Tab-separated table of C-alpha atoms (C1' of nucleotides) in Angstrom:
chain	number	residue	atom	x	y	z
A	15	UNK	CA	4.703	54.724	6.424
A	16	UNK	CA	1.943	52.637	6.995
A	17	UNK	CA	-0.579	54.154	4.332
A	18	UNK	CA	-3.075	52.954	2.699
A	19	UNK	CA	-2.600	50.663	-0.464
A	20	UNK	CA	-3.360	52.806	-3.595
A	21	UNK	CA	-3.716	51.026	-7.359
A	22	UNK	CA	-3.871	48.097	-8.757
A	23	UNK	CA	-3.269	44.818	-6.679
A	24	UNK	CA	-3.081	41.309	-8.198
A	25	UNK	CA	-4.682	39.533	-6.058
A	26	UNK	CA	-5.939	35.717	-6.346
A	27	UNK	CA	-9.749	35.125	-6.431
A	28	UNK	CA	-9.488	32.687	-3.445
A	29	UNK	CA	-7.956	35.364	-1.392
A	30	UNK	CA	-10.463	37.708	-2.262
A	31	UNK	CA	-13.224	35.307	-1.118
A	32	UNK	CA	-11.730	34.974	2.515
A	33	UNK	CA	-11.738	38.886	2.771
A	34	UNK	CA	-15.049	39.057	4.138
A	35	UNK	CA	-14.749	35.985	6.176
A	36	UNK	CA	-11.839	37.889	7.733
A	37	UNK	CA	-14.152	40.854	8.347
A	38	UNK	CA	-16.919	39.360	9.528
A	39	UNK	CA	-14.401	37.263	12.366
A	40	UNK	CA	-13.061	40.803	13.304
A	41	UNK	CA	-16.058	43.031	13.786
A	42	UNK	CA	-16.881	40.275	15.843
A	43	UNK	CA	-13.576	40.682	17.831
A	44	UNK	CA	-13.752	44.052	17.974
A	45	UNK	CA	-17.383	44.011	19.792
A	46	UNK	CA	-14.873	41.920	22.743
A	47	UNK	CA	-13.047	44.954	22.584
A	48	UNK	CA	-10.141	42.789	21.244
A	49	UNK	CA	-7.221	45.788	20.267
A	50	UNK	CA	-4.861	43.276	18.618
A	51	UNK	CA	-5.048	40.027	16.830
A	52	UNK	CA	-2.611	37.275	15.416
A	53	UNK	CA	-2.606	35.310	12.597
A	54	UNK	CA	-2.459	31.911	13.981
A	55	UNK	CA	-5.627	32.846	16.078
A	56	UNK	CA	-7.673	34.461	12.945
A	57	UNK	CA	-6.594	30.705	11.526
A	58	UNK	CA	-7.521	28.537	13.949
A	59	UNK	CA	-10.918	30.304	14.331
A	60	UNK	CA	-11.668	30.359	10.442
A	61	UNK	CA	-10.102	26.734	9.798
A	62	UNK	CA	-7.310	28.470	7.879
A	63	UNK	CA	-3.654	27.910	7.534
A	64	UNK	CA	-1.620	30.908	9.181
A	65	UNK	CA	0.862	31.487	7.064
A	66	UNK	CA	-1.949	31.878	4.102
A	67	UNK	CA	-3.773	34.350	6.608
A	68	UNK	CA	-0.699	36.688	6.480
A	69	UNK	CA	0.096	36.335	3.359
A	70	UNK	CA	-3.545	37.391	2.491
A	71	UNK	CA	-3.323	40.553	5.173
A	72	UNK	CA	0.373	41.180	3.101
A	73	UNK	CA	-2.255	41.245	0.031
A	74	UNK	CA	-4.589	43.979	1.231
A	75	UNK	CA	-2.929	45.659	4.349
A	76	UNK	CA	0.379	47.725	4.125
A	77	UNK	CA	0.681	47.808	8.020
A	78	UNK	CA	3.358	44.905	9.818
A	79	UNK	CA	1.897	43.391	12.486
A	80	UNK	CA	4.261	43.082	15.239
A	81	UNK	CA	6.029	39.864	16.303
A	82	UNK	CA	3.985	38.517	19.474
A	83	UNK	CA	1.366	41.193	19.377
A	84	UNK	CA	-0.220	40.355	16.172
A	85	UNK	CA	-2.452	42.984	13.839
A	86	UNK	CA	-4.032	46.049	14.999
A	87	UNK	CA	-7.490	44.645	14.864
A	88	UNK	CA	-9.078	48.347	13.905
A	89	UNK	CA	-6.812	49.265	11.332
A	90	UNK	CA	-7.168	45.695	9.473
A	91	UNK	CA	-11.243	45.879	9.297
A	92	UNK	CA	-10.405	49.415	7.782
A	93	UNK	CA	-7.944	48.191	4.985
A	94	UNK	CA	-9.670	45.105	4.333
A	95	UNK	CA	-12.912	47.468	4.257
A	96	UNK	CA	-10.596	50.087	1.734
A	97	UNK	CA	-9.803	47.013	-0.366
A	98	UNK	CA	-13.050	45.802	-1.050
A	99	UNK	CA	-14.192	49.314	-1.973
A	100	UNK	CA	-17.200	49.295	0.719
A	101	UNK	CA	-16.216	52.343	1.745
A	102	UNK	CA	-17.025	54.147	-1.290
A	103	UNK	CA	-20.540	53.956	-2.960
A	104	UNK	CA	-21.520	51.394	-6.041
A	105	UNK	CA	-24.877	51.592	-7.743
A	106	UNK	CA	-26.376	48.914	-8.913
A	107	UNK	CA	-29.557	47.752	-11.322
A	108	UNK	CA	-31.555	44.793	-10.541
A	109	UNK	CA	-32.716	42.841	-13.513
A	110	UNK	CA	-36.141	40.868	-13.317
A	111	UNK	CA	-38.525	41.074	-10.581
A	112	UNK	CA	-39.694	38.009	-9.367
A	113	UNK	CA	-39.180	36.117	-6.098
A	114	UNK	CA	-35.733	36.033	-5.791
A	115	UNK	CA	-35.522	39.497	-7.285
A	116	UNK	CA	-37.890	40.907	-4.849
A	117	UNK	CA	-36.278	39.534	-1.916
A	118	UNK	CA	-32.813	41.032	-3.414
A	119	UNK	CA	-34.667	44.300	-3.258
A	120	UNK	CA	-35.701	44.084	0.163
A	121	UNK	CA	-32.264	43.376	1.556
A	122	UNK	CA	-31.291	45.978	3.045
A	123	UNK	CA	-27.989	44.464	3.623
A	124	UNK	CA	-26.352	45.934	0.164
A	125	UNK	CA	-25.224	49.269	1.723
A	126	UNK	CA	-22.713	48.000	4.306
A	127	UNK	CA	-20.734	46.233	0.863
A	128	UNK	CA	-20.566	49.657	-0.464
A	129	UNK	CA	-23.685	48.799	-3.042
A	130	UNK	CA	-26.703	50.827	-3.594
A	131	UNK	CA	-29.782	49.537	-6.062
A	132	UNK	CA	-30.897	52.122	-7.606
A	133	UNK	CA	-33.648	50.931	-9.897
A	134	UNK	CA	-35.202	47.053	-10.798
A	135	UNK	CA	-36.704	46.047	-13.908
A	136	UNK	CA	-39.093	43.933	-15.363
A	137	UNK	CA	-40.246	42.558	-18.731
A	138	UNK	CA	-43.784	42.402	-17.162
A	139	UNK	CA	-44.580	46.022	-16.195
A	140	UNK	CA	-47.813	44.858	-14.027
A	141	UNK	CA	-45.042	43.227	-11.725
A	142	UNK	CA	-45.007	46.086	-10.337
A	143	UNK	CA	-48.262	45.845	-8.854
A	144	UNK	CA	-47.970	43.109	-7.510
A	145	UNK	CA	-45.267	44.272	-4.953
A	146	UNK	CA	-45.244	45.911	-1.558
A	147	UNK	CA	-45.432	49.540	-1.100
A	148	UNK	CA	-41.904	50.034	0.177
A	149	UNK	CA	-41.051	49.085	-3.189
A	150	UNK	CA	-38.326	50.699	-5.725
A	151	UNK	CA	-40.304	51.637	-8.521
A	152	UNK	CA	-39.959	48.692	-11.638
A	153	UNK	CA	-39.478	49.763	-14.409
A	154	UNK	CA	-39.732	48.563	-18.388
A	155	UNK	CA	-36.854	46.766	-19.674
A	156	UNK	CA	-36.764	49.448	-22.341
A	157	UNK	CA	-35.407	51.664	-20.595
A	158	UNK	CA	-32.840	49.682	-19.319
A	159	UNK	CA	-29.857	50.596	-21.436
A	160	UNK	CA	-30.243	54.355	-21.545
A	161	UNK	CA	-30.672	54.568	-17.882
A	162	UNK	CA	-27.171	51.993	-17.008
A	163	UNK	CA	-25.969	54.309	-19.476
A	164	UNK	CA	-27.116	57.582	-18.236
A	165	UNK	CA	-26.508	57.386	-14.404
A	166	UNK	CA	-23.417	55.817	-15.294
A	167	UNK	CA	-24.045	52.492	-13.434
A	168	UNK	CA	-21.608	49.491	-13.100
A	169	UNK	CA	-23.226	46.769	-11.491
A	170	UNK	CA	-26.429	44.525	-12.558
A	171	UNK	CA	-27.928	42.003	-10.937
A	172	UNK	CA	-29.915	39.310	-13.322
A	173	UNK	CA	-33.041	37.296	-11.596
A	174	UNK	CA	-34.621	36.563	-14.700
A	175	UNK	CA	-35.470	32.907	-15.907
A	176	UNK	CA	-32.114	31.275	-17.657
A	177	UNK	CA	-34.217	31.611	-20.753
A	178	UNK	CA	-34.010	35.316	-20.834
A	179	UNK	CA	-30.814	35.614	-19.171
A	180	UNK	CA	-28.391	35.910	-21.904
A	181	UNK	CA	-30.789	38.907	-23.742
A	182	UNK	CA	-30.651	40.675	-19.858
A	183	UNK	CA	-26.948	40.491	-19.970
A	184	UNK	CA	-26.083	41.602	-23.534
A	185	UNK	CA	-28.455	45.241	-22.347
A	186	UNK	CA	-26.783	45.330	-19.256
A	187	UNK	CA	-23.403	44.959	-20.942
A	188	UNK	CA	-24.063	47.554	-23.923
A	189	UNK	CA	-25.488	49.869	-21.421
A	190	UNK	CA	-22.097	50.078	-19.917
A	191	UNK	CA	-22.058	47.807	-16.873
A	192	UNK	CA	-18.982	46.132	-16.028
A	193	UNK	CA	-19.875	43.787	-13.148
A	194	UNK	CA	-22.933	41.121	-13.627
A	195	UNK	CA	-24.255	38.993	-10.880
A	196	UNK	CA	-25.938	36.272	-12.360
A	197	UNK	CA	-28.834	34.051	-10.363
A	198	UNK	CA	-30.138	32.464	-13.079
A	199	UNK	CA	-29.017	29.147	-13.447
A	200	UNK	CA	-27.299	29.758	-16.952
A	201	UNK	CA	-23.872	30.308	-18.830
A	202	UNK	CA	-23.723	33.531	-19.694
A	203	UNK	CA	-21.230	35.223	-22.545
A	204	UNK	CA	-19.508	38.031	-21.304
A	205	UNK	CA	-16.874	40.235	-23.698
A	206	UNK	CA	-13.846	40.651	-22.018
A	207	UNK	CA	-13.421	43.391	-19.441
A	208	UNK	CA	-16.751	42.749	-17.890
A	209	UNK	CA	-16.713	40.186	-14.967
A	210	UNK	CA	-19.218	37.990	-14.611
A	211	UNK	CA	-19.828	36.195	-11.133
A	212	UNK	CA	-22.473	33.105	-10.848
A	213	UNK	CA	-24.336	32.970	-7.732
A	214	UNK	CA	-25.493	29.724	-9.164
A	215	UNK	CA	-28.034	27.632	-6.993
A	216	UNK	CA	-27.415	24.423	-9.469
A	217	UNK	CA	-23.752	23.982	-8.902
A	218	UNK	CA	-24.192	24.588	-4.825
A	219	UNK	CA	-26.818	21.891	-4.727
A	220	UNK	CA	-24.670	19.928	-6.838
A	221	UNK	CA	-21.834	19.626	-3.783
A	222	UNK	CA	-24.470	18.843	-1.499
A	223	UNK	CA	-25.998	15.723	-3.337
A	224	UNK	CA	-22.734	14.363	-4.200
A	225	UNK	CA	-21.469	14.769	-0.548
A	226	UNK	CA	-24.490	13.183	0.350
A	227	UNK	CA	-24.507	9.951	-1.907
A	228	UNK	CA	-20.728	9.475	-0.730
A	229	UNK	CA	-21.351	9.532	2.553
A	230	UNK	CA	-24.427	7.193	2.459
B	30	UNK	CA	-20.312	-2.799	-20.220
B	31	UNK	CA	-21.057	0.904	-19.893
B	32	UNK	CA	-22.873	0.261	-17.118
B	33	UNK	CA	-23.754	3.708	-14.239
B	34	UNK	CA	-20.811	4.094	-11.960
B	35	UNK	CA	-21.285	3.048	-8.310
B	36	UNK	CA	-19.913	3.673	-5.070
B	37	UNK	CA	-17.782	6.353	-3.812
B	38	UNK	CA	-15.496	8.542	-6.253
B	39	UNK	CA	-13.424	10.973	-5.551
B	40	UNK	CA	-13.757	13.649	-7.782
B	41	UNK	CA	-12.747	17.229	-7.222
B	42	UNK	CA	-14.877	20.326	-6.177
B	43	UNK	CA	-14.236	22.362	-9.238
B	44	UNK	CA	-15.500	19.391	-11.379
B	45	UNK	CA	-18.244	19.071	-8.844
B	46	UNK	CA	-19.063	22.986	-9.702
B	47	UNK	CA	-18.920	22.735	-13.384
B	48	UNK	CA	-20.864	19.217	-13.729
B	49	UNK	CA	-24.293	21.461	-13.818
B	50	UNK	CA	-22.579	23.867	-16.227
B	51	UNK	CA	-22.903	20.879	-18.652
B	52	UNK	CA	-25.506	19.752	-18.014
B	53	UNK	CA	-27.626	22.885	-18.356
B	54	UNK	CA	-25.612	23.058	-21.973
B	55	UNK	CA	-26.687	19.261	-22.839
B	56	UNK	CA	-29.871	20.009	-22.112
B	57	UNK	CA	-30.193	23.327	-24.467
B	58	UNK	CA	-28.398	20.829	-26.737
B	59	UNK	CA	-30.896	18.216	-26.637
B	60	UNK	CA	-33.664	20.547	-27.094
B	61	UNK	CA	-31.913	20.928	-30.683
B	62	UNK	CA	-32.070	17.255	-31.186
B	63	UNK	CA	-27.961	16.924	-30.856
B	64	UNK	CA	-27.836	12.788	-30.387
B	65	UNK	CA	-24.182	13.661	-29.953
B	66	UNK	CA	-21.187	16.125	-28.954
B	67	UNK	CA	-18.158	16.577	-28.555
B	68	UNK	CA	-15.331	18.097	-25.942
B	69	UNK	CA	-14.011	20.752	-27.688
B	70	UNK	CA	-17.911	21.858	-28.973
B	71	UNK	CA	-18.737	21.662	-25.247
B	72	UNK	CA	-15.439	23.271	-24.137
B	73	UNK	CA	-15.909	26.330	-26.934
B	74	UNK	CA	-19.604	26.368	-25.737
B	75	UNK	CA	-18.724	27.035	-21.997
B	76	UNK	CA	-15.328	28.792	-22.223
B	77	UNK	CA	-13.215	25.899	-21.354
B	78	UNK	CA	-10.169	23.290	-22.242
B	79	UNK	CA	-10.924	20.474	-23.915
B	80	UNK	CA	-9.073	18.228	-21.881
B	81	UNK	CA	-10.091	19.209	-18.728
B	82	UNK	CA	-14.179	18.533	-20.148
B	83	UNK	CA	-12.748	14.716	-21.538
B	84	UNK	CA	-11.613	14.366	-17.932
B	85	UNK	CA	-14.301	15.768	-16.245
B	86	UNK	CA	-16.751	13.584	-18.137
B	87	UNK	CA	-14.389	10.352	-17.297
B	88	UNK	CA	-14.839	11.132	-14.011
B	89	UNK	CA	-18.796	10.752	-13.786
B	90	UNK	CA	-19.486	8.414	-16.510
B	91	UNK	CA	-18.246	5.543	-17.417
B	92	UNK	CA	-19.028	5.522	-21.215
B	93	UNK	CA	-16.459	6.040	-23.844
B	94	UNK	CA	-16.822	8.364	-26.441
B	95	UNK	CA	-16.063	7.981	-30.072
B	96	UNK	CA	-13.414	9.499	-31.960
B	97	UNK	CA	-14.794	11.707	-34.767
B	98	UNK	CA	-18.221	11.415	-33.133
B	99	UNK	CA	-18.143	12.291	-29.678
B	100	UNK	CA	-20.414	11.411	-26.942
B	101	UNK	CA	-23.749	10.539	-27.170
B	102	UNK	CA	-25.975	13.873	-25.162
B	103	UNK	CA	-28.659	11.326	-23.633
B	104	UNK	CA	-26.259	9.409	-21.948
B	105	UNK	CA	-24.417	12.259	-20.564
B	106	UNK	CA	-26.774	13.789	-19.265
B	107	UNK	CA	-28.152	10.658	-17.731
B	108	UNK	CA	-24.774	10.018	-16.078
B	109	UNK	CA	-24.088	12.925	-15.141
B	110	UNK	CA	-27.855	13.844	-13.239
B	111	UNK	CA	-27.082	9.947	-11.603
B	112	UNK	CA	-23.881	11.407	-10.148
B	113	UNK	CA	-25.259	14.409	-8.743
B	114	UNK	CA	-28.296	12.608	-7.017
B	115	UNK	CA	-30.429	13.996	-9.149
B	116	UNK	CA	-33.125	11.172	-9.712
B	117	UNK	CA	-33.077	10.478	-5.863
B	118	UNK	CA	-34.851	12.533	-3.924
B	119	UNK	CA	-33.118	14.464	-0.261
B	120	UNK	CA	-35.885	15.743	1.544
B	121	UNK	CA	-34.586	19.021	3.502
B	122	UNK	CA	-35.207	21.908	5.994
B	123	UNK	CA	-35.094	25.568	5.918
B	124	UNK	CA	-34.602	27.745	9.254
B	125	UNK	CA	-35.434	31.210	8.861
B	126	UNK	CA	-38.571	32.242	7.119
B	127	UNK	CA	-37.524	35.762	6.595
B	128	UNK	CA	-37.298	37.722	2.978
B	129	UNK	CA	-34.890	35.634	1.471
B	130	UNK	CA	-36.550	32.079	3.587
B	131	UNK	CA	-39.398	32.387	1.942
B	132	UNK	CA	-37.904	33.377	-1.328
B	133	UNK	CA	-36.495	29.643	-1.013
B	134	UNK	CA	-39.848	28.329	0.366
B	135	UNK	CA	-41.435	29.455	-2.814
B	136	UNK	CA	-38.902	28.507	-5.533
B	137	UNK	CA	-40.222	25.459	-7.618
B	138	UNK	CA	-36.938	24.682	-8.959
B	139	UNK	CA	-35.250	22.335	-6.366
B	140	UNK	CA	-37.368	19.190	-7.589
B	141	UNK	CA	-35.186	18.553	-10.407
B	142	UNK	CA	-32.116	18.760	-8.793
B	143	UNK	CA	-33.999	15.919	-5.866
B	144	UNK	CA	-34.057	17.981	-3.427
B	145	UNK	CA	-37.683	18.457	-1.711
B	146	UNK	CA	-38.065	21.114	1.121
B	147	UNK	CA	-40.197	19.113	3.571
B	148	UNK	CA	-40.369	21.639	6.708
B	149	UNK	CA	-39.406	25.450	7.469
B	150	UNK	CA	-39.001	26.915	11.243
B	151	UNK	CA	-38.421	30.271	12.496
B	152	UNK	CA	-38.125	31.632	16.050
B	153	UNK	CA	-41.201	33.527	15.524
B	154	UNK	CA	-44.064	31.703	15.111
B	155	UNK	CA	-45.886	34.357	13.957
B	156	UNK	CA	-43.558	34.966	10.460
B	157	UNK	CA	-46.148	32.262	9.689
B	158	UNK	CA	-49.005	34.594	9.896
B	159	UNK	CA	-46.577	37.282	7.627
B	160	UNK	CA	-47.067	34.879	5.136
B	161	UNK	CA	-48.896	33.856	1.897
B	162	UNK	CA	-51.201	31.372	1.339
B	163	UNK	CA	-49.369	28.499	-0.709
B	164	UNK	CA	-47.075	28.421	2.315
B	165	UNK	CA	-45.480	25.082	3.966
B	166	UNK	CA	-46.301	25.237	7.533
B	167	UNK	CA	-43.811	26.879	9.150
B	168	UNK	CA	-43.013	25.561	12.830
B	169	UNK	CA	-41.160	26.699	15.882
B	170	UNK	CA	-37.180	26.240	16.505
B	171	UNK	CA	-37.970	23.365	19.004
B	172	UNK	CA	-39.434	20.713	16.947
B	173	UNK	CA	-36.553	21.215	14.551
B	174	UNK	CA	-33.665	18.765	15.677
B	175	UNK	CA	-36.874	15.894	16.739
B	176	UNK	CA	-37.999	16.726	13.194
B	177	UNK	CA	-34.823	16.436	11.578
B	178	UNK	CA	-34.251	13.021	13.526
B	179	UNK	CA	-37.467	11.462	12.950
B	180	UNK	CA	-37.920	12.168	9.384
B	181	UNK	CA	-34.451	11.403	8.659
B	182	UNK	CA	-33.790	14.479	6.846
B	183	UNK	CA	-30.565	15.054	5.875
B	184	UNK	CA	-30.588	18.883	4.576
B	185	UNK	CA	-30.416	22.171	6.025
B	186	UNK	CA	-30.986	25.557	4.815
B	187	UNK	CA	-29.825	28.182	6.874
B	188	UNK	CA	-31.662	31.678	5.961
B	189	UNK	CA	-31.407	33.699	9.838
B	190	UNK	CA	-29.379	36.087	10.562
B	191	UNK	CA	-25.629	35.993	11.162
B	192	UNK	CA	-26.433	35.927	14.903
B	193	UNK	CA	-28.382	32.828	15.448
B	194	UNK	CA	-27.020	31.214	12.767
B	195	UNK	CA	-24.363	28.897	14.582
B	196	UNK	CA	-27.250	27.730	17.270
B	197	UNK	CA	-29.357	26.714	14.366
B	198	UNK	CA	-26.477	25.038	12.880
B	199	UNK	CA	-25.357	23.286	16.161
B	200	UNK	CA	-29.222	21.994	16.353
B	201	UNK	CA	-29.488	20.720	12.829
B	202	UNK	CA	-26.354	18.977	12.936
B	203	UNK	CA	-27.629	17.138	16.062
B	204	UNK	CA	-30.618	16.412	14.037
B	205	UNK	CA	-28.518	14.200	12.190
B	206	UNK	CA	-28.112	16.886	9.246
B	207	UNK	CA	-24.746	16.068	6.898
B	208	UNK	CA	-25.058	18.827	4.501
B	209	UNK	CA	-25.830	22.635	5.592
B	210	UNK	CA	-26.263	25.245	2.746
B	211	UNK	CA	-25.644	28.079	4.951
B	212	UNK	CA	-27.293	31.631	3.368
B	213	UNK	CA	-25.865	33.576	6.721
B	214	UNK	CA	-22.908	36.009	5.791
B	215	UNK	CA	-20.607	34.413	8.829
B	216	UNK	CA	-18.478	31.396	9.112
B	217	UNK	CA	-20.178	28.313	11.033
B	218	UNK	CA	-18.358	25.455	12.660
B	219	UNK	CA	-19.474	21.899	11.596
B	220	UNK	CA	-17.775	18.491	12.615
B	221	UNK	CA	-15.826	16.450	10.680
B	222	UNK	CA	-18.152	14.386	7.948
B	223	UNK	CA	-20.770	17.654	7.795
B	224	UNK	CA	-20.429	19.076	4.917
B	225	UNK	CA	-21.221	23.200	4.717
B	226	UNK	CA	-21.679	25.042	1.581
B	227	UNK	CA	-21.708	28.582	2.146
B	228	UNK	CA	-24.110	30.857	-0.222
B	229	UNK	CA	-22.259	34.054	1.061
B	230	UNK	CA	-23.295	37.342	-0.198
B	231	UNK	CA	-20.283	39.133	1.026
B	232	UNK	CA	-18.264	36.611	-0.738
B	233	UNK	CA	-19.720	37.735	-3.939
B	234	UNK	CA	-20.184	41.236	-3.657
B	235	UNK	CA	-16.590	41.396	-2.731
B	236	UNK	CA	-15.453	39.746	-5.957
B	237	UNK	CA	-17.699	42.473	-8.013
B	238	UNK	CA	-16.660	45.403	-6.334
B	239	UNK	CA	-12.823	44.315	-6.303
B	240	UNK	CA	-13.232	44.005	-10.097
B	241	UNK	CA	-14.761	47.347	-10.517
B	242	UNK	CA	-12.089	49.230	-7.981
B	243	UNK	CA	-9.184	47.768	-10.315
B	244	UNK	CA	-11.251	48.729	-13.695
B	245	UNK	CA	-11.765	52.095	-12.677
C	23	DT	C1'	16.142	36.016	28.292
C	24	DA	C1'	12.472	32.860	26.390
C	25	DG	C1'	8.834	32.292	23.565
C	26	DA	C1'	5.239	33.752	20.554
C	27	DT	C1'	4.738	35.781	16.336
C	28	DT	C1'	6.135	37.881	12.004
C	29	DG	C1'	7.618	37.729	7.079
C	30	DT	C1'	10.001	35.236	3.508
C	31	DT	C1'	11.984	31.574	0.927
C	32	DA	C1'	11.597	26.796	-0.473
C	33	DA	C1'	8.868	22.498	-0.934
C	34	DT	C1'	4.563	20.381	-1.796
C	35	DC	C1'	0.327	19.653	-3.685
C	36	DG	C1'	-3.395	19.639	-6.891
C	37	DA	C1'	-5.515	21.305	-10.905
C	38	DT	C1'	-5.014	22.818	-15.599
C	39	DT	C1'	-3.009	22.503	-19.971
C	40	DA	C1'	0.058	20.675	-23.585
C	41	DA	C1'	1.685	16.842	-26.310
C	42	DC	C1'	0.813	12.707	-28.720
C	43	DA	C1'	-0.336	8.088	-30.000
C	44	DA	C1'	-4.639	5.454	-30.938
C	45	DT	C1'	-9.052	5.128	-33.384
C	46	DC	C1'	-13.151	5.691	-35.874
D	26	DT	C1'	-7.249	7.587	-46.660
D	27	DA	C1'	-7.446	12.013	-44.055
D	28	DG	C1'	-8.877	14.361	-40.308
D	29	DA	C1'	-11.428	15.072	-36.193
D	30	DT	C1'	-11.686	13.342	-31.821
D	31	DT	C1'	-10.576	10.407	-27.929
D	32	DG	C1'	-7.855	9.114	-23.744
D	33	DT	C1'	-3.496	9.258	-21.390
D	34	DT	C1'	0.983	10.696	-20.017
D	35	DA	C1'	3.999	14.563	-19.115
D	36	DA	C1'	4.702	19.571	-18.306
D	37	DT	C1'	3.086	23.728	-16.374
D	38	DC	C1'	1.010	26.661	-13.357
D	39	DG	C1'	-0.676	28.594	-9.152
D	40	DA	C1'	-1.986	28.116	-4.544
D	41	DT	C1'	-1.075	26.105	-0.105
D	42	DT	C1'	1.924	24.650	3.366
D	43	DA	C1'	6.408	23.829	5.628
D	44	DA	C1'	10.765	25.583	7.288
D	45	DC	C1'	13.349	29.102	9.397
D	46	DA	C1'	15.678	33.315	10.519
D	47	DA	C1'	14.391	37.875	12.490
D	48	DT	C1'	12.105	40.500	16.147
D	49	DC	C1'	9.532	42.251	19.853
DNA sequence: TAGATTGTTAATCGATTAACAATC
DNA sequence: TAGATTGTTAATCGATTAACAATC
């Protein structure tokens, strides 16, 4: 008993967004050398109700926690860990190589979510030059399709202007990529199958102003 | 009569999300000389119901539309940049000059949605010297919250690590700071009446590679 | 045992969508 | 007029929260 969930899960989009907030609370945990933890605390230190907290653990962990012990904090950072698939390697294409895009490259954050970049692109080829030395190489968007295609890549990352946008994604999409994270501040058409997620600066600023004129 | 709406509304964060969606459409739209559209064209356009764009637009603008005709784009998109603060300016701070800090520093964007990026402060006063030309000054951690007070500013960008991240939050907020866009992959405490928008990486990433682990 | 905690079932809440009369 | 479109009221849907018995 007690193994590891295998297949497909449904699994609501707001409880995959509190996964990592859930992770990131107990690495920190586990650094106070914290063995066990409980739901109502993971709640009241997130801002979350409890019962959603187990219900979301029921989601993504097959192990019971025990009545007045709580979770095994270990073996929940290692199925929430499973779950998300950061255990296992993604490679990823990076689409556009300006500011933003250059600062994406220079995260070295990406392996610890399971993602690796594996090559960035560029309309302008002399972008290249323009970059740091402990740069990935960028390469023409020619080649962009053939190589998604040919190493068999899944994940792209647009940080082109919204005016290109759409033209990045349809390559990305016909090279076979089936996840697109999309910076520029755009609607983008997607066929079905391929998930699209909008890391969209607009819409964020957006709930700030209007918090800000209510609260005036 | 169709005068601008005033005063507090209360209006739900999903609308809040997609309000830029449209108007980044009406905008395209305009370009095309479109005096007028209407919900379903906008709902078909952006992969939504019809309803729920009638309702969203009742929600920020007070002008009717016309059966047969529609609305009329200006107007819309007038209203709709009114409710988001968008022809007001916020003047704001960023903490954290690092990669992605002065990624931010750098974008020219945030005029047009009023938001102007008056300051930036890291803990090391020499990430100033790291940095280009066309730079804002940036200025050490303890002028921020006399800053922030003084100037009245109202905006904070968090771009440090996970670490620091609640100190610098805990500082701005007793700046006088009521809205925190938080870049820092961990979860921050703010009191009641701040509002925090969190940019989170992890959040994302864990959407894509959940996708891709159930599409395999 | 007593009390904290679990897991589940039922109630609530809010957002989305369907239905439909009114109107240009 | 006919038909597209609006705005509103009612139905649906899904997620959150409350209630509660079971258990260590």
């Amino acid at each position: 008993m007690c193994s590891a969930q295998t297949g497909v899960r449904s699994i609501s989009k707001q409880t995959l967004l509190r996964l990592p907030m859930y992770l990131d609370y107990l690495k920190r945990l586990q650094g106070e050398e914290a063995a066990h933890i409980s739901a109502p605390k993971i709640a009241a230190a997130l801002g979350l109700n409890e019962v959603q907290v187990r219900k979301d653990i029921a989601a993504v962990s097959s192990c019971a926690g025990k009545p007045k012990t709580g979770f095994e904090t270990a073996r929940l950072i290692r199925d929430i860990e499973a779950f998300l698939g950061y255990d296992s390697v993604n490679e990823a294409v990076l689409v556009g190589a300006g500011k933003l895009g250059r600062a994406l490259l220079g995260y070295e954050g990406f392996a610890q979510f399971g993602i690796r970049l594996v090559a960035a692109f560029d309309r302008n080829a002399d972008a290249a030059a323009m970059y740091g030395k402990d740069a990935p190489m960028i390469l023409p968007m020619e080649k962009l399709t053939d190589l998604c295609r040919r190493m068999g890549i899944h994940i792209g990352i647009i940080t082109v202007p919204a005016e290109s946008a759409q033209e990045v994604c349809d390559l990305l999409v016909s090279g076979g990529v089936r996840a697109i994270w999309n910076f520029a501040p755009t609607h983008l058409h997607v066929p079905e199958g391929v998930l699209l997620q909008n890391e969209n600066i607009a819409s964020s600023l957006a709930v700030l102003s209007a918090h800000l004129k209510q609260s005036m």
